[in-house]
XYZ file of N, CA and C in Angstrom:
840
model
N -8.415 19.191 60.660
C -8.240 18.271 61.793
C -9.639 17.626 61.479
N -10.490 18.207 61.543
C -11.706 16.844 61.655
C -11.764 16.474 59.942
N -11.591 16.719 58.961
C -10.926 15.274 58.236
C -10.417 14.291 58.155
N -8.922 15.588 58.766
C -7.966 14.278 59.108
C -8.527 12.888 59.872
N -9.368 13.268 60.823
C -10.149 12.882 61.932
C -10.841 11.910 60.653
N -11.331 12.119 60.458
C -12.259 11.291 59.691
C -11.336 10.259 58.659
N -10.738 10.388 58.071
C -9.833 10.010 57.139
C -9.570 8.239 57.550
N -8.688 8.899 59.140
C -8.302 7.771 60.312
C -9.322 7.256 61.003
N -10.740 7.282 60.868
C -11.588 6.739 61.054
C -11.892 5.529 60.217
N -12.126 6.012 59.296
C -12.731 5.276 57.911
C -11.484 4.031 57.495
N -10.211 4.533 57.874
C -8.931 3.336 57.680
C -9.182 2.292 58.416
N -9.653 2.966 60.231
C -9.141 1.846 61.022
C -10.587 0.839 60.623
N -11.682 1.924 60.006
C -12.997 0.701 59.824
C -12.847 -0.437 58.278
N -11.612 -0.077 57.925
C -11.509 -1.114 56.471
C -10.865 -1.963 56.975
N -9.598 -1.598 58.081
C -8.891 -2.419 58.765
C -9.132 -3.895 59.484
N -10.710 -3.205 60.539
C -11.192 -4.059 61.193
C -11.583 -5.164 60.081
N -12.997 -4.270 59.285
C -13.312 -4.986 58.180
C -12.753 -6.136 57.312
N -11.011 -5.716 57.290
C -10.509 -6.973 56.290
C -10.132 -8.002 57.835
N -9.669 -7.728 59.054
C -9.188 -8.280 59.911
C -10.242 -9.320 60.201
N -11.255 -8.932 59.776
C -12.630 -10.358 60.156
C -12.790 -10.792 59.118
N -12.772 -10.370 57.466
C -13.193 -10.786 56.922
C -12.151 -12.102 56.345
N -10.887 -11.518 56.125
C -10.176 -12.445 55.715
C -9.828 -13.906 56.798
N -10.062 -14.013 58.018
C -10.396 -15.284 58.231
C -11.355 -16.180 57.909
N -12.522 -15.487 57.456
C -13.597 -15.890 56.623
C -13.428 -16.528 55.782
N -12.927 -15.693 54.487
C -12.888 -16.156 53.410
C -11.092 -17.097 53.009
N -10.356 -17.512 54.303
C -9.697 -18.596 54.476
C -10.411 -19.868 54.996
N -11.224 -19.699 55.415
C -12.360 -20.595 56.132
C -13.306 -21.204 54.929
N -13.705 -20.211 53.660
C -14.216 -20.640 52.754
C -13.389 -21.339 51.539
N -12.240 -20.838 51.652
C -11.561 -21.012 50.428
C -10.746 -22.550 50.636
N -10.990 -22.730 52.571
C -9.928 -23.911 52.238
C -10.550 -25.180 51.540
N -11.785 -25.534 52.195
C -12.320 -26.638 51.194
C -12.343 -26.804 49.679
N -12.000 -26.067 48.602
C -12.091 -25.253 47.568
C -9.866 -25.382 47.118
N -9.921 -25.562 47.618
C -8.144 -25.978 47.936
C -7.950 -27.457 48.299
N -8.880 -27.876 48.756
C -8.217 -29.517 49.707
C -8.925 -29.939 48.122
N -9.800 -29.657 47.622
C -10.455 -30.007 46.481
C -9.411 -30.366 45.491
N -8.929 -29.510 45.643
C -7.906 -29.354 44.922
C -6.554 -30.154 44.671
N -6.196 -30.358 45.736
C -5.260 -30.985 46.332
C -5.177 -32.228 46.782
N -6.727 -32.700 46.771
C -6.927 -34.283 46.228
C -7.156 -34.637 44.926
N -7.215 -33.448 44.212
C -7.875 -33.873 42.402
C -5.363 -34.643 42.457
N -4.741 -34.228 42.140
C -3.016 -33.698 41.969
C -2.744 -35.557 42.927
N -3.257 -35.997 43.441
C -3.230 -37.226 44.993
C -4.055 -38.398 44.141
N -2.851 -39.912 44.404
C -3.791 -40.807 43.626
C -4.570 -41.428 45.222
N -5.164 -42.205 44.783
C -6.791 -42.680 45.582
C -5.928 -43.174 47.077
N -4.350 -43.751 46.709
C -4.314 -44.487 47.966
C -3.796 -42.973 49.183
N -3.242 -42.248 48.532
C -2.980 -40.790 49.499
C -3.929 -39.963 49.585
N -4.963 -40.083 49.294
C -6.232 -38.923 49.705
C -6.461 -39.532 50.921
N -7.018 -40.191 51.546
C -6.833 -41.343 52.566
C -5.870 -41.986 53.715
N -4.390 -41.273 53.017
C -3.127 -41.369 53.845
C -3.551 -40.921 55.524
N -3.013 -41.720 56.195
C -2.924 -40.356 57.724
C -2.333 -39.228 57.804
N -1.373 -39.140 57.229
C -0.662 -37.808 57.388
C -0.887 -36.712 56.552
N -1.348 -35.200 57.049
C -2.076 -34.543 56.841
C -0.936 -33.451 55.362
N -1.721 -33.472 54.176
C -1.083 -33.082 53.131
C -1.944 -31.864 53.032
N -1.046 -30.719 52.541
C -1.457 -29.027 52.056
C -0.901 -28.652 50.346
N -0.033 -29.766 50.157
C 0.364 -29.442 49.043
C -0.099 -30.226 47.628
N -0.205 -29.583 46.482
C -0.705 -30.301 45.388
C 0.574 -31.421 45.405
N 0.018 -32.543 44.703
C 0.839 -33.340 44.278
C 0.632 -33.925 42.900
N 1.417 -34.879 41.879
C 1.342 -34.666 40.450
C 1.001 -35.910 40.028
N -0.123 -36.185 40.173
C -1.015 -36.684 39.846
C -2.697 -36.676 39.033
N -2.479 -35.419 38.840
C -3.560 -34.334 38.294
C -3.325 -35.591 36.770
N -3.104 -35.284 36.276
C -3.184 -35.888 34.705
C -3.572 -37.586 34.813
N -3.002 -38.537 35.432
C -3.291 -39.502 35.587
C -4.923 -39.305 36.220
N -5.323 -38.548 37.157
C -6.899 -38.881 37.188
C -7.332 -38.413 36.498
N -6.799 -37.268 35.707
C -8.265 -37.257 34.443
C -8.124 -38.027 33.455
N -7.209 -38.718 33.558
C -6.976 -39.603 32.658
C -8.000 -40.491 32.456
N -8.083 -41.507 33.744
C -8.751 -42.191 34.564
C -10.445 -41.738 34.245
N -10.678 -40.678 34.381
C -11.724 -40.055 34.115
C -12.535 -39.695 33.427
N -11.622 -39.725 32.370
C -11.926 -39.867 31.189
C -12.593 -40.984 30.743
N -11.510 -42.369 30.654
C -11.111 -43.335 30.045
C -12.817 -43.875 30.740
N -13.073 -43.871 31.916
C -14.654 -44.516 32.880
C -15.952 -43.799 32.186
N -15.319 -41.938 31.982
C -16.836 -41.754 32.099
C -16.826 -40.663 30.480
N -16.203 -40.427 29.823
C -15.994 -39.231 28.467
C -16.384 -38.236 29.162
N -15.397 -38.187 30.036
C -15.984 -36.769 31.111
C -16.350 -35.364 29.630
N -15.264 -35.197 29.212
C -15.158 -34.134 28.066
C -16.417 -33.737 27.348
N -17.195 -34.785 26.893
C -18.316 -34.614 26.318
C -19.523 -34.494 27.276
N -19.522 -35.083 27.965
C -20.393 -34.691 29.361
C -20.303 -33.208 29.603
N -19.157 -32.458 29.727
C -18.660 -31.287 29.879
C -19.327 -30.329 28.736
N -19.400 -31.172 27.721
C -20.196 -30.453 26.167
C -21.323 -29.995 26.733
N -22.302 -31.149 27.405
C -23.384 -31.600 27.122
C -24.189 -30.208 28.073
N -23.278 -30.285 29.313
C -23.409 -29.398 30.188
C -23.581 -27.597 29.929
N -22.173 -27.730 29.247
C -22.407 -26.170 28.895
C -23.120 -25.881 27.916
N -23.872 -26.898 26.826
C -24.618 -26.803 26.069
C -26.054 -26.430 26.544
N -26.153 -27.182 27.563
C -27.557 -27.748 28.591
C -27.661 -25.877 28.720
N -26.523 -25.636 30.101
C -26.943 -24.579 31.075
C -26.969 -23.139 29.885
N -26.498 -23.188 29.161
C -26.273 -21.487 28.368
C -27.870 -21.968 27.336
N -28.274 -22.601 26.875
C -29.498 -22.412 26.104
C -30.569 -22.781 27.047
N -30.263 -23.144 28.805
C -31.417 -23.416 28.989
C -31.297 -21.511 30.189
N -30.282 -21.314 30.503
C -30.106 -20.591 30.626
C -31.105 -18.673 29.704
N -30.479 -18.841 28.708
C -31.042 -17.688 27.091
C -32.638 -17.631 27.675
N -33.653 -19.265 27.567
C -34.389 -19.587 27.129
C -35.583 -18.942 28.758
N -34.745 -18.871 29.551
C -34.926 -19.390 30.928
C -35.584 -17.557 31.365
N -34.312 -16.794 31.172
C -34.342 -15.452 31.198
C -35.186 -14.390 30.455
N -35.786 -15.416 29.020
C -36.357 -14.667 27.697
C -37.537 -14.625 28.120
N -38.081 -16.013 28.863
C -39.531 -16.151 29.487
C -40.069 -15.733 30.688
N -38.886 -15.885 31.508
C -39.305 -15.383 32.944
C -39.405 -13.170 32.778
N -38.771 -13.447 31.848
C -38.715 -11.723 31.415
C -40.043 -10.754 31.086
N -40.300 -11.931 30.186
C -42.106 -11.634 29.800
C -43.005 -12.043 30.793
N -42.420 -13.030 31.582
C -43.862 -13.631 32.549
C -44.084 -11.830 33.586
N -42.263 -11.837 33.957
C -42.408 -10.465 35.268
C -43.149 -9.015 34.260
N -42.926 -9.306 33.089
C -43.293 -7.632 32.195
C -44.852 -7.963 32.892
N -45.520 -8.848 32.034
C -47.014 -9.148 32.125
C -47.286 -9.076 32.894
N -46.719 -9.545 34.381
C -47.621 -9.261 35.647
C -47.152 -7.941 36.463
N -46.333 -7.105 35.769
C -45.719 -5.972 36.846
C -46.542 -4.726 36.020
N -46.707 -4.739 34.597
C -46.993 -4.045 33.809
C -48.872 -3.705 33.236
N -48.851 -4.879 33.129
C -50.523 -4.873 32.659
C -51.574 -5.463 33.352
N -52.926 -4.984 33.541
C -53.784 -5.139 34.803
C -54.929 -6.312 34.073
N -54.596 -7.165 34.384
C -55.958 -8.315 33.959
C -56.613 -9.279 35.168
N -57.490 -9.593 35.239
C -58.484 -10.201 36.332
C -57.976 -11.711 36.612
N -57.202 -11.877 38.254
C -56.476 -12.931 38.713
C -55.367 -12.148 38.115
N -54.689 -11.555 38.004
C -53.265 -11.375 38.594
C -52.900 -11.185 39.866
N -53.554 -11.152 40.833
C -53.294 -11.165 42.249
C -53.205 -12.089 42.232
N -54.218 -13.226 42.434
C -53.820 -14.881 42.118
C -53.097 -15.852 41.461
N -52.328 -15.097 40.142
C -51.436 -15.956 39.331
C -50.492 -15.183 40.318
N -50.154 -14.644 41.133
C -48.455 -14.316 41.554
C -48.727 -14.555 42.747
N -49.419 -14.172 43.400
C -49.960 -15.392 44.349
C -48.969 -17.434 44.402
N -49.810 -17.759 43.075
C -49.747 -18.858 43.240
C -47.870 -19.337 42.946
N -47.559 -18.235 41.886
C -46.233 -18.196 41.568
C -45.408 -18.460 42.724
N -45.733 -17.373 43.351
C -45.064 -16.938 44.907
C -45.110 -18.467 45.943
N -46.120 -19.026 45.931
C -46.712 -20.221 46.839
C -45.604 -21.648 45.793
N -45.511 -21.388 45.063
C -44.992 -22.636 43.983
C -43.295 -22.614 44.255
N -42.638 -21.315 45.076
C -41.270 -21.236 45.485
C -41.311 -22.357 46.306
N -42.155 -22.284 46.945
C -42.172 -23.381 48.847
C -41.826 -24.851 48.013
N -42.516 -25.494 47.586
C -42.931 -26.212 47.167
C -41.583 -26.905 46.888
N -40.918 -28.334 47.305
C -39.390 -28.576 46.555
C -39.903 -29.202 45.716
N -38.517 -29.694 45.166
C -38.512 -30.086 43.908
C -38.691 -31.927 43.724
N -38.245 -32.334 45.065
C -38.757 -33.782 45.404
C -40.487 -34.132 45.028
N -41.060 -33.338 45.154
C -42.758 -33.272 45.296
C -42.969 -33.177 43.926
N -42.282 -32.791 43.030
C -42.996 -32.290 41.881
C -41.604 -33.436 40.531
N -41.084 -33.865 41.061
C -40.451 -34.537 39.883
C -40.414 -35.757 39.875
N -41.337 -36.407 40.679
C -42.239 -37.962 39.905
C -43.336 -37.699 38.588
N -43.993 -36.829 39.597
C -45.415 -35.799 38.086
C -44.374 -35.805 36.697
N -43.826 -34.400 36.924
C -43.080 -34.330 35.908
C -42.303 -35.107 34.849
N -41.489 -36.705 35.698
C -40.892 -37.335 35.042
C -42.746 -38.190 33.982
N -43.223 -38.344 34.750
C -44.296 -39.435 34.126
C -44.729 -38.525 32.673
N -45.106 -37.113 32.906
C -45.341 -36.418 32.383
C -44.899 -36.600 30.893
N -43.049 -35.952 31.105
C -42.318 -36.023 29.964
C -41.951 -37.184 29.300
N -41.753 -38.561 30.237
C -41.109 -39.722 29.306
C -42.184 -40.472 29.294
N -43.690 -40.209 29.808
C -44.417 -41.656 29.013
C -45.407 -40.509 28.516
N -46.274 -39.537 28.435
C -47.180 -38.932 27.993
C -46.663 -37.995 27.060
N -45.107 -37.630 26.865
C -45.005 -36.912 25.804
C -43.910 -37.478 25.085
N -43.533 -38.363 25.485
C -42.661 -39.536 24.736
C -41.062 -38.897 24.380
N -40.720 -38.068 25.235
C -39.600 -37.451 25.130
C -38.153 -37.337 26.312
N -37.934 -38.741 26.722
C -36.994 -39.138 27.492
C -35.526 -39.102 26.445
N -34.518 -38.634 27.175
C -33.325 -39.221 26.522
C -33.105 -37.536 25.475
N -33.765 -36.884 24.984
C -33.650 -36.220 23.702
C -33.206 -34.502 24.744
N -32.256 -33.874 24.281
C -32.066 -32.789 25.014
C -32.947 -31.810 25.091
N -34.228 -31.655 24.408
C -35.053 -31.109 24.447
C -36.322 -31.417 26.323
N -35.338 -32.827 26.562
C -35.898 -33.390 27.963
C -35.434 -32.502 28.732
N -34.048 -32.435 28.630
C -32.726 -31.199 29.801
C -32.955 -29.999 30.092
N -34.045 -29.159 29.006
C -34.181 -28.245 28.830
C -35.310 -27.183 29.084
N -36.507 -28.212 28.629
C -37.707 -27.453 28.352
C -38.748 -27.805 29.868
N -38.825 -28.925 30.473
C -39.390 -29.106 31.155
C -39.341 -28.023 32.762
N -37.211 -27.903 32.851
C -37.056 -26.831 33.835
C -37.230 -25.368 33.839
N -37.617 -25.001 32.333
C -37.977 -23.598 32.449
C -37.897 -22.449 32.739
N -38.959 -22.361 33.221
C -40.369 -21.768 33.830
C -40.156 -21.922 34.994
N -39.343 -21.166 35.884
C -38.433 -20.637 36.985
C -39.194 -19.411 38.193
N -40.248 -19.938 39.159
C -41.027 -18.615 39.628
C -39.718 -17.342 40.392
N -38.839 -18.160 40.746
C -37.759 -16.858 41.296
C -37.783 -16.088 40.629
N -37.744 -16.180 39.179
C -36.936 -15.786 38.176
C -37.876 -14.432 37.642
N -39.182 -15.338 37.664
C -40.341 -14.167 37.379
C -40.261 -12.835 38.293
N -40.647 -14.016 39.254
C -41.131 -12.323 40.683
C -39.988 -11.334 40.456
N -37.892 -12.299 40.184
C -37.199 -11.341 40.091
C -37.207 -10.079 39.025
N -37.682 -10.680 38.416
C -38.209 -9.798 36.566
C -39.252 -9.067 36.765
N -40.273 -9.427 37.755
C -41.318 -8.635 37.781
C -40.945 -7.181 38.954
N -40.402 -7.793 40.265
C -39.573 -6.834 40.688
C -38.507 -5.482 40.283
N -37.950 -6.025 39.185
C -37.406 -4.838 38.501
C -38.095 -3.803 37.778
N -38.546 -4.700 37.217
C -39.954 -3.961 36.009
C -40.675 -3.262 36.611
N -41.315 -3.307 37.835
C -41.802 -2.216 38.551
C -41.254 -1.517 39.166
N -40.037 -1.516 39.130
C -39.453 -0.246 39.663
C -39.061 0.691 38.961
N -39.725 0.694 37.354
C -39.083 1.487 36.477
C -40.016 1.973 36.430
N -40.101 3.578 35.624
C -41.290 4.799 35.580
C -42.498 4.302 34.597
N -43.898 4.680 34.962
C -44.276 4.442 34.343
C -44.617 5.548 32.946
N -44.040 6.585 33.315
C -43.923 7.927 32.679
C -43.173 7.497 31.238
N -42.042 6.930 31.738
C -40.795 6.564 30.589
C -42.087 5.419 29.437
N -42.915 4.604 29.754
C -43.335 3.904 28.590
C -44.828 4.517 28.092
N -45.223 5.381 28.812
C -46.444 6.203 28.039
C -46.060 6.971 27.331
N -44.917 7.648 27.497
C -44.168 8.338 26.530
C -44.123 7.759 24.717
N -43.416 6.430 25.528
C -43.301 5.810 23.632
C -44.101 5.274 23.518
N -45.243 5.080 23.651
C -46.886 4.158 23.981
C -47.433 5.868 22.822
N -47.071 6.783 23.194
C -47.797 8.256 22.805
C -47.080 8.243 21.633
N -46.069 8.436 21.699
C -45.441 8.283 19.906
C -45.051 7.362 19.599
N -46.069 6.231 19.315
C -46.648 4.474 18.606
C -45.830 3.386 18.799
N -45.165 3.778 19.847
C -44.189 2.355 19.779
C -44.990 1.198 20.365
N -44.961 0.279 19.326
C -45.540 -0.806 19.988
C -45.453 -1.497 20.974
N -45.832 -2.203 22.147
C -45.823 -2.661 23.202
C -44.508 -4.041 22.802
N -44.708 -4.911 22.187
C -42.905 -5.715 22.173
C -41.926 -4.704 21.846
N -41.715 -3.233 21.093
C -40.760 -2.765 20.855
C -39.918 -1.998 22.360
N -41.303 -1.870 22.844
C -41.093 -1.285 24.312
C -40.572 -2.663 25.364
N -40.723 -3.386 25.208
C -40.499 -4.834 26.198
C -38.813 -4.933 25.775
N -38.662 -5.058 24.096
C -37.758 -6.057 23.765
C -36.261 -4.530 23.870
N -36.610 -2.890 23.225
C -35.913 -1.951 23.184
C -35.792 -0.472 24.512
N -36.827 -1.272 25.314
C -36.609 -0.039 26.771
C -36.423 -0.572 28.465
N -37.624 -2.012 28.219
C -37.511 -2.466 29.350
C -36.477 -3.182 29.362
N -36.411 -4.326 28.178
C -35.074 -4.949 28.910
C -33.893 -4.824 28.828
N -33.115 -3.172 27.845
C -31.864 -2.976 28.477
C -32.123 -1.638 29.634
N -33.082 -1.729 30.244
C -33.299 -1.106 31.095
C -32.946 -2.514 32.823
N -33.686 -3.816 32.486
C -32.937 -4.490 33.743
C -32.130 -5.021 32.943
N -30.930 -4.699 32.219
C -29.579 -5.540 31.950
C -29.156 -6.229 33.500
N -28.794 -5.617 34.626
C -28.211 -5.465 35.562
C -28.708 -6.914 36.088
N -30.564 -6.790 35.975
C -31.089 -7.708 37.614
C -30.997 -9.041 36.314
N -30.931 -8.602 34.868
C -30.925 -10.372 33.633
C -29.791 -10.783 34.117
N -28.514 -9.705 34.695
C -27.543 -10.570 34.050
C -27.128 -11.395 35.513
N -27.881 -10.836 37.046
C -27.695 -11.144 38.417
C -28.264 -12.894 38.006
N -29.709 -12.526 36.941
C -30.333 -13.633 37.495
C -29.812 -14.899 36.176
N -29.606 -14.304 35.092
C -28.826 -15.326 34.356
C -27.357 -15.993 35.128
N -27.208 -15.726 35.792
C -25.830 -16.509 36.565
C -26.694 -16.958 38.305
N -27.727 -16.916 38.075
C -28.424 -18.148 39.501
C -29.385 -19.129 38.704
N -29.823 -19.547 37.362
C -30.330 -20.004 36.583
C -28.829 -20.779 35.558
N -27.522 -19.542 35.603
C -26.666 -20.949 34.968
C -26.422 -21.708 35.943
N -26.367 -21.471 37.039
C -25.843 -22.318 38.179
C -26.758 -23.067 38.546
N -28.110 -22.825 38.590
C -29.249 -24.153 38.348
C -28.579 -25.148 37.784
N -28.803 -24.880 36.255
C -28.984 -25.895 35.294
C -27.356 -26.617 35.649
N -26.454 -25.884 35.820
C -24.740 -26.843 35.783
C -24.797 -27.284 37.048
N -25.682 -27.097 37.917
C -25.342 -28.642 39.105
C -26.607 -29.163 39.687
N -27.127 -29.123 38.024
C -28.849 -29.984 38.284
C -27.937 -31.662 38.310
N -28.081 -32.179 39.418
C -27.885 -33.795 39.075
C -29.662 -34.778 38.770
N -30.311 -34.330 39.218
C -31.295 -35.730 39.860
C -32.148 -35.179 38.559
N -32.252 -34.472 38.212
C -33.548 -34.616 37.194
C -33.315 -35.247 35.592
N -31.598 -34.583 35.547
C -30.667 -35.642 34.221
C -30.681 -36.850 34.643
N -30.077 -37.010 35.950
C -30.290 -38.146 35.997
C -31.256 -39.243 35.423
N -33.061 -39.334 36.029
C -33.925 -39.296 35.903
C -34.215 -39.480 34.155
N -34.287 -38.376 33.695
C -34.692 -38.490 32.339
C -33.753 -38.801 30.838
N -32.356 -39.260 31.173
C -31.577 -39.574 30.569
C -31.347 -41.258 31.174
N -30.896 -41.837 29.970
C -30.635 -43.401 30.148
C -29.361 -43.809 29.790
N -29.215 -42.731 28.424
C -27.995 -43.297 27.671
C -26.944 -42.218 28.458
N -25.927 -43.377 27.950
C -24.472 -43.051 28.280
C -24.043 -41.656 27.911
N -24.438 -41.626 26.553
C -23.520 -40.830 25.598
C -24.369 -39.423 26.336
N -25.738 -39.249 27.054
C -26.338 -37.780 26.673
C -26.069 -37.638 28.579
N -25.536 -38.025 29.000
C -25.244 -37.891 30.778
C -24.683 -36.244 30.578
N -25.111 -35.622 31.448
C -24.292 -34.434 32.017
C -22.866 -34.462 32.656
N -22.258 -33.295 33.211
C -21.118 -34.086 33.975
C -21.680 -34.216 35.268
N -22.099 -33.255 35.927
C -22.723 -33.748 37.246
C -22.316 -35.709 37.450
N -23.643 -36.691 35.912
C -24.563 -37.378 36.547
C -22.880 -37.891 36.533
N -22.421 -37.904 34.860
C -21.171 -38.848 34.234
C -19.820 -39.036 35.966
N -19.876 -37.655 36.557
C -19.135 -37.657 38.060
C -19.516 -39.002 38.546
N -20.909 -39.106 39.123
C -21.488 -39.389 39.977
C -21.773 -41.517 39.911
N -21.631 -41.331 38.271
C -21.590 -42.849 38.418
C -19.461 -43.194 38.656
N -18.938 -42.632 38.836
C -17.469 -42.970 39.210
C -17.825 -43.843 41.227
N -19.176 -43.798 41.715
C -19.052 -44.440 42.954
C -19.975 -45.863 42.282
N -19.572 -46.630 42.627
C -19.226 -48.202 42.092
C -20.146 -49.020 43.546
N -20.125 -49.572 42.924
C -20.656 -51.142 44.738
C -19.445 -51.691 45.499
N -18.044 -51.499 44.440
C -17.038 -51.780 44.750
C -15.890 -51.406 44.644
N -16.313 -50.385 44.255
C -14.585 -48.991 44.285
C -15.128 -47.921 43.505
N -14.976 -47.760 44.172
C -14.788 -46.401 44.223
C -13.357 -45.000 43.799
N -13.351 -44.441 42.251
C -12.674 -43.658 42.124
C -12.611 -41.749 42.408
N -11.745 -41.762 44.046
C -12.018 -40.876 44.049
C -10.949 -39.926 44.130
N -9.895 -40.336 43.472
C -9.351 -39.391 42.478
C -9.555 -38.798 40.963
N -10.339 -39.781 40.821
C -11.819 -39.403 39.474
C -12.621 -38.357 39.820
N -12.999 -38.753 40.903
C -14.207 -37.341 41.982
C -13.571 -36.336 41.867
N -12.089 -36.229 42.351
C -11.782 -35.091 42.879
C -11.775 -34.471 41.725
N -11.059 -34.861 40.787
C -10.127 -34.166 39.343
C -11.341 -33.461 38.679
N -12.813 -34.397 38.656
C -13.838 -34.040 37.697
C -14.438 -32.418 38.753
N -14.696 -32.944 40.193
C -15.326 -32.003 40.748
C -14.085 -30.638 39.881
N -13.207 -30.694 40.545
C -12.564 -29.345 39.516
C -12.697 -29.017 38.891
N -12.483 -29.719 37.817
C -13.277 -28.854 36.495
C -14.213 -28.488 36.330
N -15.203 -29.090 37.059
C -16.604 -28.232 37.306
C -16.954 -27.091 37.929
N -15.761 -27.241 38.879
C -15.905 -25.989 40.343
C -15.378 -24.314 39.211
N -14.043 -25.305 38.354
C -13.423 -23.807 38.238
C -13.929 -22.787 37.400
N -14.446 -23.431 36.061
C -15.820 -22.424 35.511
C -15.912 -21.424 35.879
N -17.132 -22.216 37.034
C -17.959 -21.194 38.181
C -17.576 -20.369 38.563
N -16.357 -20.408 39.094
C -15.231 -19.847 40.200
C -14.968 -18.387 38.930
N -14.754 -18.764 38.008
C -14.321 -17.897 37.044
C -15.662 -17.078 36.534
N -16.719 -17.490 35.708
C -17.564 -16.593 35.346
C -17.777 -15.497 36.638
N -17.946 -16.111 37.873
C -18.503 -15.251 39.167
C -17.647 -14.668 39.763
N -16.197 -14.318 39.440
C -14.906 -13.797 39.520
C -15.126 -12.360 38.660
N -15.259 -13.331 37.231
C -16.177 -12.023 36.248
C -16.973 -10.686 36.150
N -17.996 -11.883 36.545
C -19.685 -10.986 36.323
C -19.984 -10.726 38.069
N -18.759 -10.310 39.031
C -19.865 -10.189 40.128
C -20.298 -8.718 40.592
N -19.582 -7.683 39.422
C -20.237 -6.553 39.786
C -21.243 -6.735 39.370
N -22.547 -7.293 38.147
C -23.237 -7.362 37.736
C -23.928 -7.952 38.364
N -23.660 -9.354 38.740
C -24.268 -10.023 39.975
C -24.831 -9.341 41.086
N -24.217 -8.197 41.821
C -24.115 -7.714 43.066
C -24.879 -6.874 42.931
N -25.245 -5.947 41.079
C -25.964 -4.785 40.949
C -27.406 -5.033 40.938
N -27.697 -6.123 39.828
C -28.650 -6.958 39.745
C -29.307 -7.759 41.210
N -28.879 -7.928 42.117
C -29.638 -8.316 43.292
C -29.796 -7.241 43.960
N -29.427 -6.358 44.092
C -29.171 -4.722 45.325
C -30.312 -4.388 44.201
N -30.676 -4.554 43.242
C -31.739 -3.602 41.797
C -32.736 -4.213 42.222
N -32.530 -5.406 42.300
C -33.910 -6.246 42.661
C -34.718 -6.062 44.133
N -34.098 -5.696 45.144
C -34.343 -5.956 46.707
C -34.612 -4.748 46.534
N -34.605 -3.299 46.014
C -34.206 -2.155 46.624
C -35.818 -1.675 45.792
N -36.412 -1.368 46.462
C -38.141 -0.355 45.523
C -38.470 0.912 46.228
């Protein structure tokens, strides 16, 4: 009887949870659905007074106009390439910094950690002008691919995230490896990084999204049309006298779909990584 009562209580709890979360999920998904609907409509249909909740048949035409105006497929390729390279290098760099802060004792370690923590509070708008002057004028790196990838590589949140993950690992494991004669770089690559895989997966998703959605820095550092990323290319559709709303909706749909697919496929690793970095 007690087991049956417990199972019924668990079932009622699940039903109540679904009753609460289902409307919230619908509210969250509704703007995405309307973006898809608008991407299939002509410009004059988007601002029609009639309420339309179902897709139309104009998506291919909107995409053709988008491609003709912006060379959007090339911009998507640039965005994907930059995001992948940036994510890989940034995860590696922040992992190395997090490992040093978590496992090595040196003078000023707490000060360095405090400075890194303090930089999180600075909005990007505060540093974007000095960063642009340094990269474009002093280093003369405006327009090449390296200008899109290298300047934002060091991510303060990623360093603290990986530092927290490495500090949770037992010291005995690494001491035993040192006794066996394993070198420091081998301990980092072959022991620490595999153990931090869930945290690295979560950080990779966060950094990939940050690079994928980045608009201001690629807009400033690149002036050549052939080097535009997808968000910047999409922004060029907003002109002084004409706005291609159908093309914007089609481009936004194409930009959103891969992110949703990646998150759905990797959500288990994302949740595990967030939980691993939050619990100590």
